[in-house]
Amino acid sequence: MKYYLATPIYYVNAEPHIGHTYTTLLADVIARYKRLEGRDVYFLTGTDEHGTKIARKAKENQKQPQEFCDQITQKFKKTWQNYNFGHDQFIRTTSSKHISGAQKLFSALKDKGDLYQKEYQGLYCTGCESFKTEKELDQKGLCPDHKKKPGLVKEKNYFFKLSKYLKPLKQAIEKDQLIIQPVERKNEVLGLFEQGINDFSVSRSSQNVNWGIDVPFDKKQKIYVWVEALMNYITALDYGKAGAEANLFKKYWPVDVHFMAKEIIKFHAIFFPAILMSLRMKVCKKIFVHGYFTINGEKMSKSLGNVIEPNSLIKTWGVDPARYLLLSQFASDSDGDISLKKLKQDYDHKLADNLGNLLQRTLVMINKNGFDFKLKQVNPFKKPQAYDFRDFDLPLFLKLLDNIQVYQAIKQLDGFISKSNQYLEINKPWELANKNPAKCREILKQIFDRLTLIARLFEPVMPQISAKMIKQLENKQPQVIFKKI
Ligand code: MSP
């Protein structure tokens, strides 16, 4: 069965930070998990490269917009490679495939009779790249996310008949045909329907926005950057292309899960599904919304100088520990804090002392006693019943991954490792080698089998370390995996 998952496409006005990395990492873990389950997975990520915000940043850097986008996109690609993300495609909105696809889709909206022109006056926040209502601003009239006063824009634009789709959309959300997780976010979205949602502008005047995609039937207008950005999920699958390549769309549409943080739900839970309804395409199945990072209790921002550069974590601890550490700081459905001190503590305690120690001492004893244990080759994601340990609830672990509760799943696994270390402390196989070799063998076999399961279950989170563990268990040669720094 197919499984299509996508991250937001990230703005290239700034380099990747751990917020972007975190979303993509969560998606990567679920993609790997679904692959291990035997699903036919398609994993999409990429960059959002048009709009005023990016054009301005390019100018500030004395670069042409395209040159600037190329440079920042390269950094995203490199960082994603460093984190060992296994996406199937990295889409860029400045690619010709996206541009022609978005234009076709925009024309299709017109053909459905869902676009109309209107003179419009509104407050536009360039940081959000969206119009704001008075209600959405703080008491000082500033955008609450960007702390800036939105500019007054008066233009003749194309509008999308969103109102036509509100009723079926609300129903789809209420009935969980479009799941919004966690439920607090679902309620927040349903609350927006109560407040009233208006048709929205889907183009901008080319005079005011020149870095964008032309409206195909009106060159004086550009497609609103959010509308073409959302279309990336369709254009990436070669929608509109003739021939074999178009099979990607046939095979993978609709999106099974969109990953994102809370600030962009409205676009994904309201605007995009309504556009899809207009295009007579299936809406996505699930939107998974995670919380926001703060650093040492403060909002992460360049001006505060507390931005954590994602590659620096890899430099300190290596790629797999960096992945583990980012995911194990807080439950993703809430906001959470990150501090380098806590990351170091967790590396030392949970990886080096707990997991590393269990593996090392077990293998040293097995090696010393010459026990030739064979590794269970069964895939626990496909056949969980093959692994049954008193100290670990494998069906629960898998359920947590199904619910994208990666933090909770890791916690379960960490608990299993702690209990396995305790099991060794209680049973002291090192004292039994001579006294009772059969018992010694039995205890070590128990931990050997547990370690096999632990290694296999860690594969989505720490793929390289999982493979290293399996190798050591096979050849019974212990080597330190987590060096203390
Ligand atoms: N370009 C739009 C998305 C278009 S999708 C069709 C955009 N880009 S963004 O660069 O601002 O990325 C926003 C996303 O990055 C968030 O939804 C989240 O996934 C991630 N994060 C950015 N900052 C974050 C934190 N401080 N904490 C957690 N995630 C964050 O919006």
Short mmCIF file of C-alpha atoms and ligand atoms in Angstrom, two decimals:
data_model
loop_
_atom_site.label_atom_id
_atom_site.label_comp_id
_atom_site.label_asym_id
_atom_site.label_seq_id
_atom_site.Cartn_x
_atom_site.Cartn_y
_atom_site.Cartn_z
CA MET A 1 0.00 0.00 0.00
CA LYS A 2 1.23 3.47 -0.87
CA TYR A 3 2.12 6.13 1.69
CA TYR A 4 2.80 9.73 0.61
CA LEU A 5 4.22 12.11 3.19
CA ALA A 6 5.42 15.67 2.85
CA THR A 7 7.08 18.42 4.86
CA PRO A 8 6.35 22.09 4.24
CA ILE A 9 8.61 23.57 1.62
CA TYR A 10 10.87 25.95 3.47
CA TYR A 11 11.45 29.62 2.69
CA VAL A 12 14.93 30.34 1.47
CA ASN A 13 15.18 33.76 3.06
CA ALA A 14 17.35 32.19 5.76
CA GLU A 15 19.47 29.10 6.26
CA PRO A 16 17.98 25.92 7.70
CA HIS A 17 17.66 25.87 11.48
CA ILE A 18 16.67 23.13 13.89
CA GLY A 19 12.95 23.90 13.52
CA HIS A 20 13.04 22.98 9.82
CA THR A 21 15.34 20.08 10.61
CA TYR A 22 12.99 18.76 13.27
CA THR A 23 9.95 18.65 10.97
CA THR A 24 11.91 16.90 8.25
CA LEU A 25 13.42 14.49 10.76
CA LEU A 26 10.00 13.51 12.10
CA ALA A 27 8.84 12.87 8.55
CA ASP A 28 12.00 10.87 7.81
CA VAL A 29 11.46 8.64 10.86
CA ILE A 30 7.89 7.91 9.81
CA ALA A 31 8.96 7.34 6.19
CA ARG A 32 11.58 4.82 7.35
CA TYR A 33 9.09 3.18 9.69
CA LYS A 34 6.50 2.80 6.94
CA ARG A 35 9.14 1.37 4.59
CA LEU A 36 10.11 -1.19 7.22
CA GLU A 37 6.45 -2.09 7.51
CA GLY A 38 6.54 -2.84 3.80
CA ARG A 39 4.65 0.21 2.52
CA ASP A 40 5.43 1.85 -0.82
CA VAL A 41 6.54 5.24 0.52
CA TYR A 42 7.00 8.56 -1.26
CA PHE A 43 8.63 11.26 0.86
CA LEU A 44 8.70 14.86 -0.38
CA THR A 45 10.49 17.93 0.94
CA GLY A 46 11.83 21.08 -0.69
CA THR A 47 12.07 24.85 -0.77
CA ASP A 48 9.64 27.72 -1.29
CA GLU A 49 11.50 30.30 -3.32
CA HIS A 50 9.18 33.03 -4.58
CA GLY A 51 7.68 36.16 -3.04
CA THR A 52 8.63 39.58 -1.78
CA LYS A 53 10.36 38.35 1.34
CA ILE A 54 12.89 36.35 -0.65
CA ALA A 55 13.36 38.99 -3.35
CA ARG A 56 14.15 41.53 -0.61
CA LYS A 57 16.63 39.23 1.10
CA ALA A 58 18.39 38.61 -2.21
CA LYS A 59 18.67 42.35 -2.75
CA GLU A 60 20.07 42.88 0.73
CA ASN A 61 22.72 40.31 -0.16
CA GLN A 62 23.38 41.98 -3.51
CA LYS A 63 22.33 38.90 -5.39
CA GLN A 64 19.86 38.17 -8.15
CA PRO A 65 16.87 36.30 -6.65
CA GLN A 66 17.57 33.07 -8.50
CA GLU A 67 21.24 33.08 -7.56
CA PHE A 68 20.32 33.72 -3.94
CA CYS A 69 17.72 30.92 -3.94
CA ASP A 70 20.25 28.51 -5.46
CA GLN A 71 22.70 29.31 -2.71
CA ILE A 72 20.32 28.84 0.24
CA THR A 73 18.62 25.80 -1.31
CA GLN A 74 22.03 24.21 -1.58
CA LYS A 75 22.43 24.64 2.18
CA PHE A 76 19.09 22.96 2.83
CA LYS A 77 20.02 20.09 0.53
CA LYS A 78 23.40 19.66 2.17
CA THR A 79 21.95 19.74 5.67
CA TRP A 80 19.29 17.19 4.72
CA GLN A 81 22.04 15.01 3.32
CA ASN A 82 24.10 15.40 6.49
CA TYR A 83 21.08 14.31 8.53
CA ASN A 84 20.72 11.29 6.27
CA PHE A 85 17.15 12.13 5.28
CA GLY A 86 15.83 9.63 2.76
CA HIS A 87 13.42 11.83 0.79
CA ASP A 88 12.47 10.71 -2.69
CA GLN A 89 12.38 14.23 -4.04
CA PHE A 90 13.49 17.73 -3.14
CA ILE A 91 11.15 20.09 -4.96
CA ARG A 92 12.01 23.70 -5.71
CA THR A 93 9.30 26.16 -6.66
CA THR A 94 11.63 27.84 -9.16
CA SER A 95 11.94 24.60 -11.15
CA SER A 96 10.30 24.61 -14.59
CA LYS A 97 8.29 21.55 -13.64
CA HIS A 98 6.71 23.36 -10.71
CA ILE A 99 6.15 26.59 -12.61
CA SER A 100 4.31 24.94 -15.51
CA GLY A 101 2.40 22.61 -13.16
CA ALA A 102 1.26 25.49 -10.92
CA GLN A 103 0.13 27.48 -13.96
CA LYS A 104 -1.91 24.54 -15.24
CA LEU A 105 -3.54 24.08 -11.85
CA PHE A 106 -4.28 27.79 -11.57
CA SER A 107 -5.95 27.75 -15.00
CA ALA A 108 -7.96 24.72 -13.90
CA LEU A 109 -9.33 26.75 -10.96
CA LYS A 110 -10.49 29.38 -13.46
CA ASP A 111 -12.03 26.70 -15.69
CA LYS A 112 -14.01 25.42 -12.73
CA GLY A 113 -15.48 28.89 -12.38
CA ASP A 114 -13.90 29.41 -8.95
CA LEU A 115 -11.87 32.57 -9.64
CA TYR A 116 -13.15 36.13 -9.86
CA GLN A 117 -11.52 39.58 -9.90
CA LYS A 118 -11.97 42.10 -7.13
CA GLU A 119 -10.50 45.39 -6.04
CA TYR A 120 -8.99 44.69 -2.65
CA GLN A 121 -7.48 46.62 0.18
CA GLY A 122 -5.81 44.82 3.03
CA LEU A 123 -2.93 44.64 5.48
CA TYR A 124 -0.13 42.44 4.18
CA CYS A 125 2.60 40.93 6.37
CA THR A 126 5.61 40.10 4.23
CA GLY A 127 7.05 37.86 6.96
CA CYS A 128 3.97 35.61 6.78
CA GLU A 129 3.44 36.36 3.09
CA SER A 130 -0.25 36.78 3.83
CA PHE A 131 -3.01 39.30 4.35
CA LYS A 132 -4.00 39.83 7.96
CA THR A 133 -7.33 40.82 9.45
CA GLU A 134 -7.37 43.38 12.29
CA LYS A 135 -8.32 40.54 14.64
CA GLU A 136 -5.13 38.67 13.81
CA LEU A 137 -2.90 41.56 14.91
CA ASP A 138 -1.79 42.34 18.46
CA GLN A 139 -2.90 45.43 20.43
CA LYS A 140 -0.21 47.53 18.81
CA GLY A 141 -1.40 46.50 15.35
CA LEU A 142 1.68 44.31 14.79
CA CYS A 143 1.86 40.80 13.35
CA PRO A 144 2.24 38.64 16.47
CA ASP A 145 4.76 36.33 14.78
CA HIS A 146 6.97 38.96 13.14
CA LYS A 147 6.41 41.92 15.46
CA LYS A 148 6.06 44.16 12.42
CA LYS A 149 3.30 46.42 11.20
CA PRO A 150 1.76 44.96 8.04
CA GLY A 151 1.75 47.25 4.98
CA LEU A 152 -1.44 48.56 3.43
CA VAL A 153 -1.95 47.03 -0.01
CA LYS A 154 -4.58 48.09 -2.53
CA GLU A 155 -4.78 45.99 -5.66
CA LYS A 156 -7.08 44.34 -8.14
CA ASN A 157 -6.60 40.60 -7.57
CA TYR A 158 -8.08 37.26 -8.44
CA PHE A 159 -10.09 35.77 -5.61
CA PHE A 160 -10.88 32.13 -4.98
CA LYS A 161 -14.44 31.12 -4.10
CA LEU A 162 -13.47 29.52 -0.84
CA SER A 163 -16.96 30.04 0.59
CA LYS A 164 -18.30 27.48 -1.87
CA TYR A 165 -16.30 24.70 -0.17
CA LEU A 166 -16.52 25.63 3.50
CA LYS A 167 -19.43 23.38 4.35
CA PRO A 168 -18.04 20.12 2.92
CA LEU A 169 -14.61 21.01 4.28
CA LYS A 170 -15.88 21.57 7.81
CA GLN A 171 -17.70 18.27 7.62
CA ALA A 172 -14.60 16.45 6.42
CA ILE A 173 -12.65 17.81 9.40
CA GLU A 174 -15.39 17.06 11.90
CA LYS A 175 -15.73 13.51 10.63
CA ASP A 176 -11.96 12.98 10.58
CA GLN A 177 -11.95 12.32 6.86
CA LEU A 178 -9.27 14.98 7.08
CA ILE A 179 -7.57 14.26 10.39
CA ILE A 180 -5.90 17.13 12.19
CA GLN A 181 -3.61 15.91 14.94
CA PRO A 182 -3.40 16.74 17.82
CA VAL A 183 -7.05 17.34 18.59
CA GLU A 184 -6.36 20.82 20.07
CA ARG A 185 -5.30 21.91 16.60
CA LYS A 186 -8.37 20.36 15.06
CA ASN A 187 -10.53 22.36 17.46
CA GLU A 188 -8.56 25.49 16.66
CA VAL A 189 -9.27 25.01 12.95
CA LEU A 190 -12.96 24.30 13.60
CA GLY A 191 -12.99 27.51 15.66
CA LEU A 192 -11.91 29.44 12.57
CA PHE A 193 -15.06 28.32 10.78
CA GLU A 194 -17.10 29.78 13.63
CA GLN A 195 -15.33 33.13 13.32
CA GLY A 196 -16.12 33.21 9.60
CA ILE A 197 -13.77 32.63 6.69
CA ASN A 198 -13.79 34.81 3.59
CA ASP A 199 -12.84 34.14 -0.01
CA PHE A 200 -9.16 34.89 -0.36
CA SER A 201 -6.92 36.61 -2.83
CA VAL A 202 -4.93 34.15 -4.94
CA SER A 203 -2.90 36.56 -7.03
CA ARG A 204 -0.82 39.70 -6.54
CA SER A 205 -0.18 42.55 -8.91
CA SER A 206 3.12 42.04 -10.78
CA GLN A 207 3.88 45.69 -10.10
CA ASN A 208 4.09 44.98 -6.39
CA VAL A 209 5.43 41.44 -6.55
CA ASN A 210 7.73 40.63 -9.41
CA TRP A 211 9.50 37.53 -8.09
CA GLY A 212 6.82 34.93 -8.71
CA ILE A 213 4.95 32.83 -11.24
CA ASP A 214 2.81 34.60 -13.85
CA VAL A 215 -0.91 34.03 -13.83
CA PRO A 216 -1.05 32.20 -17.17
CA PHE A 217 -4.05 34.11 -18.50
CA ASP A 218 -3.11 37.55 -17.11
CA LYS A 219 0.56 38.55 -17.20
CA LYS A 220 -0.11 41.60 -15.02
CA GLN A 221 -0.63 39.27 -12.09
CA LYS A 222 1.52 36.76 -10.24
CA ILE A 223 0.08 33.68 -8.53
CA TYR A 224 -0.03 34.33 -4.77
CA VAL A 225 3.08 32.68 -3.34
CA TRP A 226 1.17 30.55 -0.82
CA VAL A 227 -1.14 29.18 -3.50
CA GLU A 228 1.65 28.06 -5.79
CA ALA A 229 3.64 26.80 -2.80
CA LEU A 230 0.78 24.54 -1.73
CA MET A 231 0.58 23.23 -5.26
CA ASN A 232 4.08 21.77 -4.86
CA TYR A 233 2.53 18.66 -3.31
CA ILE A 234 0.82 18.05 -6.67
CA THR A 235 3.42 19.34 -9.13
CA ALA A 236 6.10 17.20 -7.45
CA LEU A 237 4.18 14.16 -8.63
CA ASP A 238 4.46 15.41 -12.23
CA TYR A 239 0.80 16.27 -12.39
CA GLY A 240 -0.11 17.48 -15.85
CA LYS A 241 2.85 15.83 -17.52
CA ALA A 242 1.97 13.40 -20.26
CA GLY A 243 3.36 9.91 -20.34
CA ALA A 244 4.81 7.55 -17.83
CA GLU A 245 6.02 10.17 -15.33
CA ALA A 246 2.45 11.20 -14.57
CA ASN A 247 2.07 7.80 -12.97
CA LEU A 248 3.58 9.25 -9.81
CA PHE A 249 0.41 11.24 -9.29
CA LYS A 250 -1.82 8.27 -10.06
CA LYS A 251 0.16 6.11 -7.69
CA TYR A 252 0.66 8.36 -4.68
CA TRP A 253 -2.09 10.99 -4.53
CA PRO A 254 -3.51 12.00 -2.01
CA VAL A 255 -1.02 13.02 0.66
CA ASP A 256 -1.26 10.61 3.60
CA VAL A 257 0.38 13.00 6.08
CA HIS A 258 1.48 16.63 5.97
CA PHE A 259 4.00 17.50 8.69
CA MET A 260 4.29 21.07 9.95
CA ALA A 261 4.27 23.42 12.94
CA LYS A 262 1.19 25.24 14.07
CA GLU A 263 1.65 28.59 12.32
CA ILE A 264 0.78 27.28 8.87
CA ILE A 265 -2.21 25.05 9.61
CA LYS A 266 -4.78 27.41 8.13
CA PHE A 267 -3.13 27.16 4.72
CA HIS A 268 -3.02 23.36 4.83
CA ALA A 269 -6.30 22.63 6.60
CA ILE A 270 -8.50 25.22 4.90
CA PHE A 271 -7.07 26.87 1.78
CA PHE A 272 -5.41 23.81 0.26
CA PRO A 273 -8.23 21.26 0.75
CA ALA A 274 -10.71 23.79 -0.66
CA ILE A 275 -8.48 24.24 -3.73
CA LEU A 276 -8.33 20.46 -4.08
CA MET A 277 -12.09 20.22 -3.83
CA SER A 278 -12.37 22.78 -6.60
CA LEU A 279 -9.91 20.77 -8.71
CA ARG A 280 -11.95 17.62 -7.95
CA MET A 281 -8.94 15.99 -6.32
CA LYS A 282 -8.94 13.98 -3.11
CA VAL A 283 -7.98 15.96 -0.01
CA CYS A 284 -5.15 14.81 2.19
CA LYS A 285 -5.77 12.27 4.92
CA LYS A 286 -3.90 13.74 7.86
CA ILE A 287 -2.20 16.93 9.00
CA PHE A 288 0.27 16.37 11.79
CA VAL A 289 1.10 19.52 13.70
CA HIS A 290 4.05 19.75 16.06
CA GLY A 291 4.97 22.43 18.55
CA TYR A 292 7.54 25.18 18.47
CA PHE A 293 11.10 25.08 19.71
CA THR A 294 12.39 27.52 22.22
CA ILE A 295 16.04 27.70 23.20
CA ASN A 296 16.78 27.88 26.91
CA GLY A 297 13.23 29.09 27.36
CA GLU A 298 13.44 31.86 24.76
CA LYS A 299 12.07 32.13 21.25
CA MET A 300 14.71 31.07 18.75
CA SER A 301 15.73 34.13 16.79
CA LYS A 302 18.68 35.58 14.99
CA SER A 303 18.48 38.82 16.93
CA LEU A 304 18.73 36.96 20.24
CA GLY A 305 21.71 35.08 18.83
CA ASN A 306 20.42 31.74 20.13
CA VAL A 307 19.77 29.95 16.83
CA ILE A 308 21.15 26.40 16.95
CA GLU A 309 22.74 25.51 13.66
CA PRO A 310 21.62 21.95 12.86
CA ASN A 311 24.98 20.83 11.50
CA SER A 312 26.71 21.84 14.74
CA LEU A 313 24.86 19.02 16.56
CA ILE A 314 26.22 16.52 14.06
CA LYS A 315 29.71 17.90 14.51
CA THR A 316 29.49 17.38 18.27
CA TRP A 317 27.74 14.03 18.53
CA GLY A 318 27.49 12.50 15.05
CA VAL A 319 24.45 12.22 12.83
CA ASP A 320 22.45 9.46 14.52
CA PRO A 321 22.85 10.80 18.06
CA ALA A 322 21.86 14.25 16.75
CA ARG A 323 18.69 12.69 15.31
CA TYR A 324 17.96 10.85 18.54
CA LEU A 325 18.60 13.91 20.70
CA LEU A 326 16.38 16.24 18.67
CA LEU A 327 13.49 13.80 18.82
CA SER A 328 13.80 12.93 22.48
CA GLN A 329 13.61 16.40 24.00
CA PHE A 330 9.86 16.92 24.11
CA ALA A 331 6.60 15.41 22.93
CA SER A 332 5.99 16.83 19.50
CA ASP A 333 2.40 17.82 20.10
CA SER A 334 3.48 20.45 22.59
CA ASP A 335 6.00 23.29 22.46
CA GLY A 336 9.34 22.38 23.89
CA ASP A 337 12.64 23.72 24.99
CA ILE A 338 16.09 22.79 23.82
CA SER A 339 19.32 23.47 25.64
CA LEU A 340 22.79 22.30 24.74
CA LYS A 341 23.33 21.34 28.39
CA LYS A 342 20.33 18.99 28.34
CA LEU A 343 21.38 17.53 24.99
CA LYS A 344 24.78 16.69 26.45
CA GLN A 345 23.23 15.15 29.56
CA ASP A 346 20.92 13.02 27.43
CA TYR A 347 23.75 11.90 25.19
CA ASP A 348 25.80 10.84 28.20
CA HIS A 349 23.02 9.17 30.16
CA LYS A 350 20.66 7.73 27.61
CA LEU A 351 23.01 6.85 24.79
CA ALA A 352 26.48 6.32 26.26
CA ASP A 353 25.60 5.02 29.76
CA ASN A 354 22.33 3.26 29.09
CA LEU A 355 22.36 1.88 25.54
CA GLY A 356 26.13 1.89 24.93
CA ASN A 357 26.83 0.22 28.22
CA LEU A 358 24.21 -2.50 27.76
CA LEU A 359 25.63 -3.40 24.37
CA GLN A 360 29.28 -3.28 25.41
CA ARG A 361 29.11 -5.27 28.59
CA THR A 362 26.79 -7.87 27.11
CA LEU A 363 29.07 -8.43 24.12
CA VAL A 364 32.20 -8.51 26.27
CA MET A 365 30.67 -11.29 28.42
CA ILE A 366 29.33 -13.22 25.41
CA ASN A 367 32.71 -12.96 23.76
CA LYS A 368 34.58 -14.04 26.90
CA ASN A 369 32.36 -17.10 27.35
CA GLY A 370 32.44 -17.97 23.66
CA PHE A 371 28.65 -18.12 23.33
CA ASP A 372 27.72 -18.42 19.70
CA PHE A 373 24.24 -16.87 19.76
CA LYS A 374 22.42 -16.49 16.47
CA LEU A 375 20.63 -13.29 15.62
CA LYS A 376 16.90 -13.41 15.09
CA GLN A 377 16.39 -12.31 11.49
CA VAL A 378 12.68 -11.48 11.76
CA ASN A 379 11.56 -7.91 11.01
CA PRO A 380 9.68 -6.74 14.15
CA PHE A 381 7.75 -4.11 12.19
CA LYS A 382 6.18 -6.86 10.08
CA LYS A 383 6.08 -9.70 12.60
CA PRO A 384 5.97 -8.24 16.09
CA GLN A 385 4.65 -11.49 17.54
CA ALA A 386 8.11 -13.01 16.99
CA TYR A 387 9.46 -10.80 19.79
CA ASP A 388 7.86 -11.14 23.16
CA PHE A 389 9.58 -9.73 26.25
CA ARG A 390 8.10 -9.18 29.66
CA ASP A 391 9.67 -5.73 29.98
CA PHE A 392 8.52 -4.32 26.66
CA ASP A 393 5.16 -3.70 25.05
CA LEU A 394 6.02 -3.94 21.34
CA PRO A 395 2.43 -3.50 20.09
CA LEU A 396 2.26 -0.26 22.08
CA PHE A 397 5.58 0.93 20.63
CA LEU A 398 4.27 0.32 17.09
CA LYS A 399 1.00 2.03 17.91
CA LEU A 400 2.91 5.08 19.08
CA LEU A 401 4.80 5.23 15.80
CA ASP A 402 1.53 4.85 13.91
CA ASN A 403 0.28 7.88 15.79
CA ILE A 404 3.50 9.79 15.02
CA GLN A 405 4.30 9.91 18.74
CA VAL A 406 8.00 9.45 18.15
CA TYR A 407 9.08 10.97 21.46
CA GLN A 408 6.85 8.57 23.41
CA ALA A 409 8.05 5.60 21.33
CA ILE A 410 11.70 6.46 22.04
CA LYS A 411 10.87 6.78 25.73
CA GLN A 412 9.46 3.24 25.72
CA LEU A 413 12.61 1.94 24.13
CA ASP A 414 14.82 3.82 26.60
CA GLY A 415 12.79 2.27 29.43
CA PHE A 416 13.33 -1.19 27.97
CA ILE A 417 17.09 -0.57 27.85
CA SER A 418 17.11 0.59 31.49
CA LYS A 419 15.16 -2.48 32.56
CA SER A 420 17.58 -4.69 30.64
CA ASN A 421 20.50 -3.09 32.44
CA GLN A 422 18.69 -3.73 35.74
CA TYR A 423 18.12 -7.33 34.70
CA LEU A 424 21.88 -7.73 34.36
CA GLU A 425 22.48 -6.04 37.73
CA ILE A 426 20.02 -8.37 39.45
CA ASN A 427 21.11 -11.58 37.76
CA LYS A 428 24.87 -10.83 37.70
CA PRO A 429 25.87 -13.21 34.90
CA TRP A 430 29.54 -12.28 35.50
CA GLU A 431 29.39 -14.17 38.79
CA LEU A 432 27.89 -17.26 37.16
CA ALA A 433 30.38 -17.97 34.39
CA ASN A 434 32.06 -20.72 36.42
CA LYS A 435 29.43 -21.50 39.02
CA ASN A 436 26.51 -22.01 36.70
CA PRO A 437 27.42 -21.62 33.02
CA ALA A 438 23.97 -22.74 31.80
CA LYS A 439 22.30 -19.96 33.78
CA CYS A 440 24.93 -17.47 32.65
CA ARG A 441 24.23 -18.46 29.05
CA GLU A 442 20.47 -18.11 29.54
CA ILE A 443 20.74 -14.61 31.00
CA LEU A 444 23.07 -13.38 28.30
CA LYS A 445 20.92 -14.93 25.57
CA GLN A 446 17.93 -13.02 26.97
CA ILE A 447 19.81 -9.72 26.74
CA PHE A 448 21.29 -10.61 23.36
CA ASP A 449 17.76 -11.12 21.99
CA ARG A 450 16.57 -7.93 23.59
CA LEU A 451 19.48 -6.02 22.04
CA THR A 452 18.61 -7.47 18.65
CA LEU A 453 15.11 -6.09 19.00
CA ILE A 454 16.37 -2.73 20.32
CA ALA A 455 18.78 -2.39 17.39
CA ARG A 456 16.05 -3.18 14.88
CA LEU A 457 13.52 -0.85 16.49
CA PHE A 458 16.00 2.02 16.51
CA GLU A 459 16.42 1.79 12.75
CA PRO A 460 13.98 4.59 11.81
CA VAL A 461 15.57 6.98 14.32
CA MET A 462 19.25 5.94 14.13
CA PRO A 463 19.67 3.93 10.92
CA GLN A 464 23.46 3.82 10.92
CA ILE A 465 23.81 3.00 14.59
CA SER A 466 21.15 0.32 14.27
CA ALA A 467 23.23 -1.30 11.50
CA LYS A 468 26.41 -1.00 13.60
CA MET A 469 24.69 -2.66 16.55
CA ILE A 470 23.44 -5.51 14.38
CA LYS A 471 26.94 -6.01 13.02
CA GLN A 472 28.48 -6.15 16.48
CA LEU A 473 25.80 -8.59 17.63
CA GLU A 474 26.57 -10.75 14.63
CA ASN A 475 30.33 -10.83 15.01
CA LYS A 476 30.34 -10.53 18.85
CA GLN A 477 33.10 -7.93 18.68
CA PRO A 478 32.26 -5.02 21.01
CA GLN A 479 33.37 -1.58 19.91
CA VAL A 480 32.43 1.66 21.63
CA ILE A 481 29.63 3.32 19.65
CA PHE A 482 28.92 6.32 21.88
CA LYS A 483 32.15 7.99 22.94
CA LYS A 484 31.70 10.48 25.74
CA ILE A 485 32.69 13.99 24.72
N1 MSP B 1 7.16 28.31 2.96
C1 MSP B 1 6.20 28.12 3.97
C2 MSP B 1 5.57 26.76 3.88
C3 MSP B 1 4.94 26.44 2.57
S1 MSP B 1 4.33 24.82 2.53
C4 MSP B 1 3.45 24.74 1.13
C5 MSP B 1 6.86 28.29 5.33
N2 MSP B 1 8.18 28.13 5.39
S2 MSP B 1 9.09 28.23 6.70
O1 MSP B 1 10.45 28.20 6.26
O2 MSP B 1 8.70 29.33 7.50
O3 MSP B 1 8.86 26.89 7.46
C6 MSP B 1 7.85 26.75 8.40
C7 MSP B 1 7.96 25.38 9.02
O4 MSP B 1 9.29 25.17 9.51
C8 MSP B 1 7.08 25.19 10.23
O5 MSP B 1 5.75 24.87 9.92
C9 MSP B 1 7.82 24.06 10.90
O6 MSP B 1 7.59 22.88 10.21
C10 MSP B 1 9.26 24.48 10.75
N3 MSP B 1 9.69 25.42 11.81
C11 MSP B 1 10.20 26.65 11.63
N4 MSP B 1 10.52 27.18 12.85
C12 MSP B 1 10.24 26.33 13.83
C13 MSP B 1 10.42 26.31 15.23
N5 MSP B 1 10.95 27.31 15.92
N6 MSP B 1 10.01 25.21 15.90
C14 MSP B 1 9.49 24.12 15.24
N7 MSP B 1 9.32 24.14 13.92
C15 MSP B 1 9.63 25.22 13.18
O7 MSP B 1 6.15 28.53 6.29
#
